[in-house]
Coordinates of N, CA, C and O in Angstrom, one line a residue:
M1 N 118.4 35.5 -117.2 CA 118.4 34.7 -116.0 C 118.9 35.5 -114.8 O 119.9 36.2 -115.0
S2 N 118.4 35.3 -113.7 CA 118.9 35.9 -112.5 C 120.1 35.1 -112.0 O 120.3 34.0 -112.3
N3 N 120.8 35.7 -111.1 CA 122.0 35.1 -110.5 C 121.7 34.1 -109.5 O 122.5 33.2 -109.1
V4 N 120.4 34.1 -109.0 CA 120.0 33.2 -107.9 C 119.0 32.3 -108.5 O 118.1 32.7 -109.2
S5 N 119.1 31.0 -108.1 CA 118.1 30.0 -108.6 C 116.7 30.3 -108.1 O 116.5 30.8 -107.0
A6 N 115.7 29.8 -108.8 CA 114.3 30.0 -108.4 C 114.0 29.1 -107.2 O 113.2 29.5 -106.4
D7 N 114.7 28.0 -107.1 CA 114.4 27.1 -105.9 C 114.9 27.8 -104.6 O 114.2 27.7 -103.6
L8 N 116.0 28.5 -104.7 CA 116.5 29.2 -103.5 C 115.6 30.3 -103.1 O 115.3 30.5 -102.0
I9 N 115.2 31.1 -104.1 CA 114.2 32.2 -103.9 C 113.0 31.6 -103.2 O 112.4 32.2 -102.2
W10 N 112.4 30.5 -103.7 CA 111.2 29.9 -103.1 C 111.5 29.5 -101.7 O 110.6 29.7 -100.8
E11 N 112.6 28.9 -101.4 CA 112.9 28.4 -100.0 C 113.0 29.5 -99.1 O 112.6 29.4 -97.9
I12 N 113.5 30.7 -99.5 CA 113.7 31.8 -98.6 C 112.3 32.5 -98.4 O 112.0 32.9 -97.3
T13 N 111.5 32.7 -99.5 CA 110.3 33.5 -99.4 C 109.0 32.6 -99.2 O 107.9 33.2 -99.1
R14 N 109.2 31.3 -99.0 CA 108.0 30.5 -98.9 C 107.1 30.8 -97.8 O 105.9 30.8 -97.9
S15 N 107.7 31.1 -96.6 CA 106.8 31.3 -95.4 C 106.5 32.7 -95.2 O 105.6 33.0 -94.4
Q16 N 107.2 33.7 -95.9 CA 106.9 35.1 -95.7 C 107.1 35.8 -97.0 O 108.3 35.9 -97.5
N17 N 106.1 36.3 -97.6 CA 106.2 37.2 -98.8 C 104.9 38.1 -98.8 O 104.0 37.8 -98.1
A18 N 105.0 39.1 -99.7 CA 103.9 40.1 -99.7 C 102.6 39.5 -100.3 O 101.5 40.0 -100.0
Y19 N 102.7 38.4 -101.1 CA 101.5 37.9 -101.7 C 100.8 36.8 -100.9 O 99.7 36.4 -101.2
L20 N 101.5 36.3 -99.9 CA 101.0 35.2 -99.1 C 99.7 35.6 -98.2 O 99.8 36.6 -97.6
V21 N 98.7 34.8 -98.2 CA 97.5 35.0 -97.4 C 97.4 33.9 -96.4 O 97.2 32.7 -96.8
K22 N 97.7 34.2 -95.2 CA 97.7 33.2 -94.1 C 96.3 33.3 -93.4 O 95.8 34.3 -93.1
R23 N 95.7 32.1 -93.2 CA 94.4 32.0 -92.5 C 94.6 31.6 -91.1 O 95.6 30.9 -90.7
K24 N 93.7 32.1 -90.2 CA 93.8 31.7 -88.8 C 93.4 30.3 -88.5 O 93.9 29.7 -87.5
T25 N 92.6 29.7 -89.3 CA 92.2 28.3 -89.1 C 93.3 27.4 -89.5 O 94.0 27.6 -90.4
G26 N 93.5 26.4 -88.7 CA 94.6 25.5 -88.9 C 94.6 24.7 -90.2 O 95.6 24.5 -90.8
G27 N 93.5 24.2 -90.6 CA 93.5 23.3 -91.8 C 93.3 24.0 -93.1 O 93.3 23.3 -94.1
A28 N 93.1 25.3 -93.1 CA 92.8 26.0 -94.4 C 94.1 26.1 -95.2 O 95.2 26.3 -94.7
P29 N 94.0 25.9 -96.5 CA 95.2 26.0 -97.4 C 95.6 27.5 -97.5 O 94.9 28.4 -97.3
Q30 N 96.9 27.7 -97.7 CA 97.5 29.0 -97.8 C 97.2 29.5 -99.3 O 97.5 28.7 -100.2
L31 N 96.8 30.7 -99.4 CA 96.5 31.2 -100.8 C 97.5 32.3 -101.1 O 98.3 32.8 -100.3
S32 N 97.5 32.8 -102.4 CA 98.4 33.8 -102.8 C 97.6 34.9 -103.6 O 96.7 34.5 -104.3
R33 N 98.1 36.1 -103.5 CA 97.5 37.2 -104.2 C 98.3 37.6 -105.4 O 98.1 38.7 -106.0
D34 N 99.3 36.8 -105.7 CA 100.2 37.1 -106.8 C 99.5 37.2 -108.2 O 98.7 36.3 -108.5
P35 N 99.6 38.3 -108.9 CA 98.9 38.5 -110.2 C 99.4 37.5 -111.2 O 98.6 37.2 -112.2
L36 N 100.5 36.9 -111.1 CA 101.0 35.9 -112.0 C 100.8 34.5 -111.5 O 101.5 33.6 -111.9
N37 N 99.8 34.3 -110.6 CA 99.5 33.0 -110.1 C 98.1 32.7 -110.6 O 97.1 33.3 -110.3
L38 N 98.0 31.6 -111.4 CA 96.7 31.3 -112.1 C 95.7 30.7 -111.1 O 94.5 30.9 -111.3
T39 N 96.1 29.9 -110.1 CA 95.2 29.2 -109.3 C 95.0 29.9 -107.9 O 94.2 29.4 -107.1
N40 N 95.8 30.9 -107.6 CA 95.8 31.5 -106.3 C 96.2 30.6 -105.1 O 95.9 30.8 -104.0
V41 N 96.8 29.5 -105.4 CA 97.3 28.5 -104.4 C 98.8 28.8 -104.2 O 99.5 28.9 -105.1
H42 N 99.1 28.9 -102.9 CA 100.5 29.2 -102.6 C 101.4 27.9 -102.8 O 101.5 27.1 -101.9
S43 N 102.0 27.8 -103.9 CA 102.8 26.6 -104.2 C 103.9 27.0 -105.1 O 103.8 28.0 -105.8
R44 N 105.0 26.3 -105.2 CA 106.1 26.6 -106.0 C 105.8 26.6 -107.5 O 106.3 27.4 -108.2
K45 N 104.9 25.7 -107.9 CA 104.6 25.6 -109.3 C 103.9 26.8 -109.9 O 104.2 27.3 -111.0
F46 N 103.0 27.4 -109.1 CA 102.2 28.5 -109.5 C 102.8 29.9 -109.1 O 102.2 30.9 -109.5
A47 N 103.8 30.0 -108.3 CA 104.3 31.2 -107.8 C 105.0 32.0 -108.9 O 106.0 31.6 -109.5
G48 N 104.3 33.1 -109.3 CA 104.8 33.9 -110.4 C 106.1 34.7 -110.1 O 106.9 35.0 -111.0
F49 N 106.2 35.1 -108.8 CA 107.4 36.0 -108.5 C 108.7 35.1 -108.4 O 109.8 35.7 -108.5
V50 N 108.5 33.8 -108.4 CA 109.7 32.9 -108.3 C 110.1 32.4 -109.7 O 111.3 32.5 -110.0
N51 N 109.2 32.0 -110.5 CA 109.5 31.3 -111.7 C 110.0 32.3 -112.8 O 109.5 33.5 -112.9
D52 N 110.9 31.9 -113.6 CA 111.4 32.8 -114.7 C 110.3 32.9 -115.8 O 110.2 34.0 -116.4
K53 N 109.6 31.8 -116.0 CA 108.4 31.9 -116.9 C 107.2 31.8 -116.1 O 106.9 30.7 -115.5
A54 N 106.4 32.9 -116.1 CA 105.2 32.9 -115.3 C 104.1 33.5 -116.1 O 104.3 34.2 -117.1
L55 N 102.8 33.1 -115.8 CA 101.7 33.6 -116.6 C 100.6 34.0 -115.6 O 100.4 33.3 -114.6
G56 N 99.9 35.1 -116.0 CA 98.8 35.5 -115.2 C 97.7 36.0 -116.0 O 97.9 36.5 -117.1
I57 N 96.4 35.8 -115.6 CA 95.3 36.3 -116.3 C 94.4 37.1 -115.4 O 94.0 36.7 -114.3
V58 N 94.2 38.4 -115.8 CA 93.4 39.3 -115.0 C 92.3 39.9 -115.8 O 92.4 39.9 -117.1
P59 N 91.2 40.4 -115.2 CA 90.2 41.1 -116.0 C 90.7 42.3 -116.6 O 91.5 43.1 -116.1
G60 N 90.2 42.6 -117.8 CA 90.5 43.8 -118.6 C 89.8 45.0 -118.0 O 88.8 44.9 -117.3
E61 N 90.2 46.2 -118.4 CA 89.6 47.4 -117.9 C 88.2 47.6 -118.4 O 87.3 48.0 -117.7
K62 N 87.9 47.3 -119.7 CA 86.6 47.4 -120.3 C 86.0 46.1 -120.6 O 85.6 45.9 -121.7
G63 N 86.1 45.2 -119.7 CA 85.6 43.8 -120.0 C 86.8 43.0 -120.7 O 87.9 43.5 -120.9
G64 N 86.5 41.8 -121.0 CA 87.6 41.0 -121.6 C 88.6 40.6 -120.6 O 88.4 40.7 -119.4
I65 N 89.7 40.1 -121.1 CA 90.8 39.6 -120.2 C 92.1 40.1 -120.7 O 92.3 40.4 -121.8
Q66 N 93.1 40.1 -119.7 CA 94.5 40.4 -120.1 C 95.3 39.3 -119.7 O 95.2 38.8 -118.5
V67 N 96.2 38.8 -120.6 CA 97.1 37.7 -120.3 C 98.5 38.4 -120.1 O 99.0 39.0 -121.0
I68 N 99.1 38.2 -118.9 CA 100.3 38.8 -118.6 C 101.4 37.6 -118.5 O 101.1 36.6 -117.8
S69 N 102.5 37.8 -119.2 CA 103.5 36.8 -119.1 C 104.9 37.4 -118.8 O 105.1 38.6 -119.2
K70 N 105.7 36.7 -118.2 CA 107.0 37.2 -117.9 C 108.0 36.9 -119.0 O 107.9 35.8 -119.6
K71 N 108.9 37.8 -119.3 CA 109.9 37.5 -120.3 C 111.1 37.0 -119.5 O 111.7 37.6 -118.7
P72 N 111.5 35.7 -119.8 CA 112.7 35.1 -119.1 C 114.0 35.9 -119.3 O 114.8 35.9 -118.4
A73 N 114.1 36.6 -120.4 CA 115.4 37.3 -120.7 C 115.5 38.6 -119.8 O 116.6 39.1 -119.6
S74 N 114.4 39.1 -119.3 CA 114.4 40.3 -118.5 C 114.3 40.1 -117.0 O 113.6 40.8 -116.3
A75 N 114.9 39.1 -116.5 CA 114.8 38.8 -115.1 C 115.4 39.9 -114.2 O 114.9 40.1 -113.1
N76 N 116.4 40.6 -114.6 CA 116.9 41.7 -113.8 C 116.3 43.1 -114.1 O 116.7 44.1 -113.5
K77 N 115.3 43.1 -115.0 CA 114.6 44.4 -115.3 C 113.1 44.2 -115.1 O 112.3 43.9 -116.0
P78 N 112.6 44.3 -113.8 CA 111.2 44.0 -113.5 C 110.2 44.9 -114.3 O 109.2 44.4 -114.7
A79 N 110.6 46.1 -114.5 CA 109.6 47.0 -115.2 C 109.4 46.6 -116.7 O 108.3 46.7 -117.2
A80 N 110.5 46.1 -117.3 CA 110.4 45.7 -118.7 C 110.2 44.2 -118.9 O 110.2 43.7 -120.0
G81 N 110.0 43.5 -117.8 CA 109.9 42.1 -117.8 C 108.5 41.5 -118.1 O 108.4 40.3 -118.1
L82 N 107.5 42.3 -118.2 CA 106.1 41.8 -118.4 C 105.6 42.1 -119.8 O 105.9 43.1 -120.4
Y83 N 104.9 41.1 -120.4 CA 104.4 41.2 -121.7 C 102.9 41.0 -121.6 O 102.4 40.0 -121.0
T84 N 102.0 41.9 -122.0 CA 100.6 41.9 -121.9 C 99.9 41.8 -123.2 O 100.2 42.5 -124.1
V85 N 98.9 40.9 -123.3 CA 98.0 40.7 -124.4 C 96.6 40.9 -123.9 O 96.2 40.2 -122.9
T86 N 95.8 41.7 -124.6 CA 94.4 41.9 -124.2 C 93.5 41.3 -125.2 O 93.6 41.5 -126.4
Y87 N 92.5 40.6 -124.7 CA 91.4 40.0 -125.5 C 90.2 40.7 -125.1 O 89.7 40.6 -123.9
G88 N 89.5 41.4 -126.0 CA 88.4 42.3 -125.7 C 87.1 41.5 -125.4 O 87.0 40.3 -125.6
A89 N 86.2 42.2 -124.8 CA 84.9 41.5 -124.4 C 84.1 41.2 -125.6 O 83.2 40.3 -125.5
N90 N 84.3 41.9 -126.8 CA 83.5 41.6 -127.9 C 83.9 40.3 -128.7 O 83.3 39.9 -129.6
K91 N 85.1 39.8 -128.3 CA 85.5 38.5 -128.9 C 84.8 37.3 -128.3 O 84.5 37.3 -127.1
S92 N 84.4 36.4 -129.1 CA 83.6 35.2 -128.5 C 84.5 34.5 -127.5 O 85.7 34.4 -127.6
T93 N 83.8 33.9 -126.5 CA 84.5 33.2 -125.4 C 85.3 32.0 -125.9 O 86.4 31.8 -125.5
R94 N 84.8 31.3 -126.9 CA 85.5 30.2 -127.4 C 86.8 30.6 -128.1 O 87.8 29.9 -127.9
K95 N 86.7 31.6 -128.9 CA 88.0 32.1 -129.5 C 88.9 32.6 -128.5 O 90.2 32.5 -128.6
T96 N 88.4 33.3 -127.4 CA 89.3 33.7 -126.4 C 90.0 32.6 -125.7 O 91.2 32.6 -125.5
Y97 N 89.3 31.5 -125.4 CA 89.9 30.4 -124.7 C 91.0 29.7 -125.6 O 92.0 29.3 -125.1
K98 N 90.6 29.6 -126.9 CA 91.6 29.0 -127.8 C 92.9 29.9 -127.9 O 94.0 29.3 -127.9
A99 N 92.7 31.2 -128.0 CA 93.9 32.1 -128.0 C 94.7 32.0 -126.8 O 96.0 32.0 -126.9
V100 N 94.1 31.9 -125.6 CA 94.8 31.7 -124.4 C 95.6 30.4 -124.4 O 96.8 30.4 -124.0
A101 N 94.9 29.3 -124.7 CA 95.6 28.0 -124.8 C 96.7 28.0 -125.7 O 97.8 27.5 -125.4
N102 N 96.6 28.7 -126.9 CA 97.7 28.7 -127.9 C 98.8 29.5 -127.4 O 100.0 29.2 -127.6
Q103 N 98.5 30.6 -126.7 CA 99.6 31.5 -126.2 C 100.4 30.8 -125.1 O 101.6 30.9 -125.0
V104 N 99.7 30.0 -124.3 CA 100.4 29.3 -123.2 C 101.3 28.1 -123.8 O 102.4 27.9 -123.4
A105 N 100.7 27.4 -124.8 CA 101.4 26.3 -125.3 C 102.4 26.6 -126.4 O 103.3 25.8 -126.7
K106 N 102.3 27.8 -126.9 CA 103.2 28.3 -128.0 C 104.7 28.3 -127.6 O 105.0 28.8 -126.5
N107 N 105.5 27.7 -128.4 CA 106.9 27.6 -128.1 C 107.2 26.9 -126.7 O 108.2 27.2 -126.1
S108 N 106.3 26.1 -126.3 CA 106.4 25.4 -125.0 C 106.7 26.3 -123.9 O 107.6 26.1 -123.1
Y109 N 106.0 27.5 -123.8 CA 106.2 28.5 -122.8 C 106.0 27.8 -121.4 O 106.9 27.7 -120.6
R110 N 104.8 27.5 -121.1 CA 104.5 26.7 -119.9 C 103.3 25.8 -120.1 O 102.2 26.1 -119.7
P111 N 103.5 24.7 -120.9 CA 102.4 23.8 -121.2 C 101.7 23.2 -120.0 O 100.5 22.8 -120.1
D112 N 102.4 23.2 -118.9 CA 101.8 22.6 -117.7 C 100.7 23.5 -117.1 O 99.8 23.1 -116.4
L113 N 100.7 24.8 -117.6 CA 99.7 25.8 -117.0 C 98.5 26.0 -118.0 O 97.7 26.8 -117.7
R114 N 98.5 25.2 -119.1 CA 97.4 25.4 -120.1 C 96.0 25.3 -119.5 O 95.2 26.1 -119.7
Q115 N 95.8 24.2 -118.8 CA 94.4 23.9 -118.3 C 94.1 25.0 -117.2 O 92.9 25.5 -117.2
A116 N 95.0 25.4 -116.4 CA 94.7 26.4 -115.4 C 94.5 27.7 -116.0 O 93.6 28.5 -115.5
A117 N 95.2 28.1 -117.1 CA 95.0 29.3 -117.7 C 93.6 29.4 -118.4 O 92.9 30.5 -118.3
V118 N 93.2 28.4 -119.0 CA 91.9 28.4 -119.7 C 90.8 28.4 -118.6 O 89.8 29.1 -118.8
A119 N 91.0 27.7 -117.5 CA 90.0 27.7 -116.4 C 89.9 29.1 -115.8 O 88.8 29.6 -115.5
R120 N 91.0 29.8 -115.6 CA 91.0 31.2 -115.1 C 90.3 32.1 -116.0 O 89.5 33.0 -115.6
A121 N 90.6 32.0 -117.3 CA 90.0 32.9 -118.3 C 88.5 32.7 -118.3 O 87.7 33.6 -118.4
S122 N 88.1 31.4 -118.2 CA 86.6 31.0 -118.2 C 85.9 31.6 -117.0 O 84.8 32.2 -117.1
A123 N 86.6 31.5 -115.9 CA 86.0 32.1 -114.6 C 85.8 33.6 -114.7 O 84.8 34.1 -114.3
I124 N 86.8 34.3 -115.3 CA 86.7 35.7 -115.4 C 85.6 36.1 -116.4 O 84.8 37.0 -116.1
R125 N 85.6 35.5 -117.5 CA 84.5 35.8 -118.5 C 83.1 35.5 -117.9 O 82.2 36.2 -118.2
R126 N 83.0 34.4 -117.2 CA 81.7 34.0 -116.6 C 81.3 35.1 -115.6 O 80.1 35.5 -115.5
A127 N 82.2 35.6 -114.8 CA 81.9 36.6 -113.8 C 81.5 37.9 -114.4 O 80.7 38.6 -113.9
Q128 N 82.2 38.2 -115.5 CA 81.8 39.5 -116.3 C 80.4 39.4 -116.9 O 79.7 40.4 -116.9
S129 N 80.0 38.2 -117.3 CA 78.7 38.1 -117.9 C 77.6 38.1 -116.9 O 76.4 38.4 -117.2
L130 N 77.9 37.8 -115.6 CA 76.9 37.8 -114.6 C 76.7 39.2 -113.9 O 75.8 39.3 -113.0
R131 N 77.4 40.2 -114.3 CA 77.3 41.5 -113.7 C 75.9 42.0 -113.9 O 75.3 41.8 -115.0
I132 N 75.3 42.7 -112.9 CA 73.9 43.2 -113.1 C 74.0 44.4 -114.0 O 74.7 45.4 -113.7
K133 N 73.2 44.4 -115.0 CA 73.1 45.5 -115.9 C 72.0 46.5 -115.4 O 71.0 46.0 -114.9
P134 N 72.2 47.8 -115.6 CA 71.2 48.7 -115.1 C 69.9 48.6 -115.9 O 69.9 48.4 -117.1
E135 N 68.8 48.6 -115.1 CA 67.5 48.5 -115.7 C 67.0 49.8 -116.4 O 67.2 50.8 -115.8
P136 N 66.6 49.7 -117.6 CA 66.2 51.0 -118.3 C 65.0 51.6 -117.6 O 64.1 50.8 -117.0
E137 N 64.8 52.9 -117.7 CA 63.7 53.6 -117.1 C 62.4 53.2 -117.8 O 62.4 53.1 -119.0
R138 N 61.4 52.9 -117.0 CA 60.1 52.5 -117.5 C 59.4 53.6 -118.2 O 59.4 54.7 -117.7
K139 N 58.9 53.4 -119.4 CA 58.2 54.4 -120.1 C 56.7 54.3 -119.7 O 56.1 53.3 -119.7
L140 N 56.2 55.5 -119.3 CA 54.8 55.6 -118.9 C 53.9 55.5 -120.1 O 54.2 56.0 -121.2
R141 N 52.8 54.9 -119.9 CA 51.8 54.7 -121.0 C 50.4 55.2 -120.4 O 50.1 55.2 -119.3
G142 N 49.6 55.6 -121.4 CA 48.2 56.0 -121.0 C 48.0 57.2 -120.2 O 48.7 58.2 -120.4
A143 N 47.2 57.1 -119.2 CA 46.8 58.2 -118.3 C 48.0 58.7 -117.5 O 48.2 59.9 -117.3
A144 N 48.9 57.8 -117.1 CA 50.0 58.2 -116.3 C 51.0 59.0 -117.2 O 51.6 60.0 -116.7
A145 N 51.1 58.7 -118.4 CA 52.0 59.5 -119.3 C 51.4 60.9 -119.5 O 52.1 61.9 -119.5
R146 N 50.0 61.0 -119.7 CA 49.4 62.3 -119.8 C 49.6 63.1 -118.6 O 49.8 64.3 -118.6
K147 N 49.4 62.5 -117.4 CA 49.6 63.2 -116.2 C 51.0 63.7 -116.0 O 51.2 64.9 -115.6
A148 N 52.0 62.9 -116.4 CA 53.4 63.3 -116.2 C 53.7 64.4 -117.2 O 54.5 65.4 -116.9
A149 N 53.2 64.4 -118.4 CA 53.4 65.4 -119.4 C 52.8 66.8 -118.9 O 53.4 67.8 -119.1
A150 N 51.6 66.7 -118.3 CA 50.9 67.9 -117.8 C 51.7 68.5 -116.7 O 51.8 69.7 -116.5
A151 N 52.3 67.6 -115.8 CA 53.1 68.1 -114.7 C 54.4 68.8 -115.2 O 54.9 69.7 -114.5
K152 N 55.0 68.4 -116.3 CA 56.2 69.0 -116.8 C 55.9 70.4 -117.3 O 56.7 71.3 -117.2
Q153 N 54.7 70.6 -117.9 CA 54.4 72.0 -118.4 C 53.8 72.9 -117.4 O 53.8 73.2 -116.5

């Protein structure tokens, strides 16, 4: 645990922090770029840099997702304070969602974030499946194939 309460940290950094995204339009909600924020909404509940127990889900390097969680015991050691679990792209989406939900609810880590965590994992997996795959080169047939072979020789 840190020496300063999370509520005090939030009150001090609420209007100015590195993750805050302020919009020029008056009625737009403020958003957050915090990697430990599941909904990207700038609020006390989801602010990962404030809470002792925080959870974030980001896309993996080779597809899949990474679940990042903060260790409450390492509040004074930021470099050692994160725990990462990777779920590969070859794992079925249903199993991935179940694993994320179990990890969030396990030992009552942050059961209030369970639905947001599964929604974030679902959005990332859906975006990864929609990526445009390169089209294979068309194989020439018939006269065009003979003409191309003759041009090579």
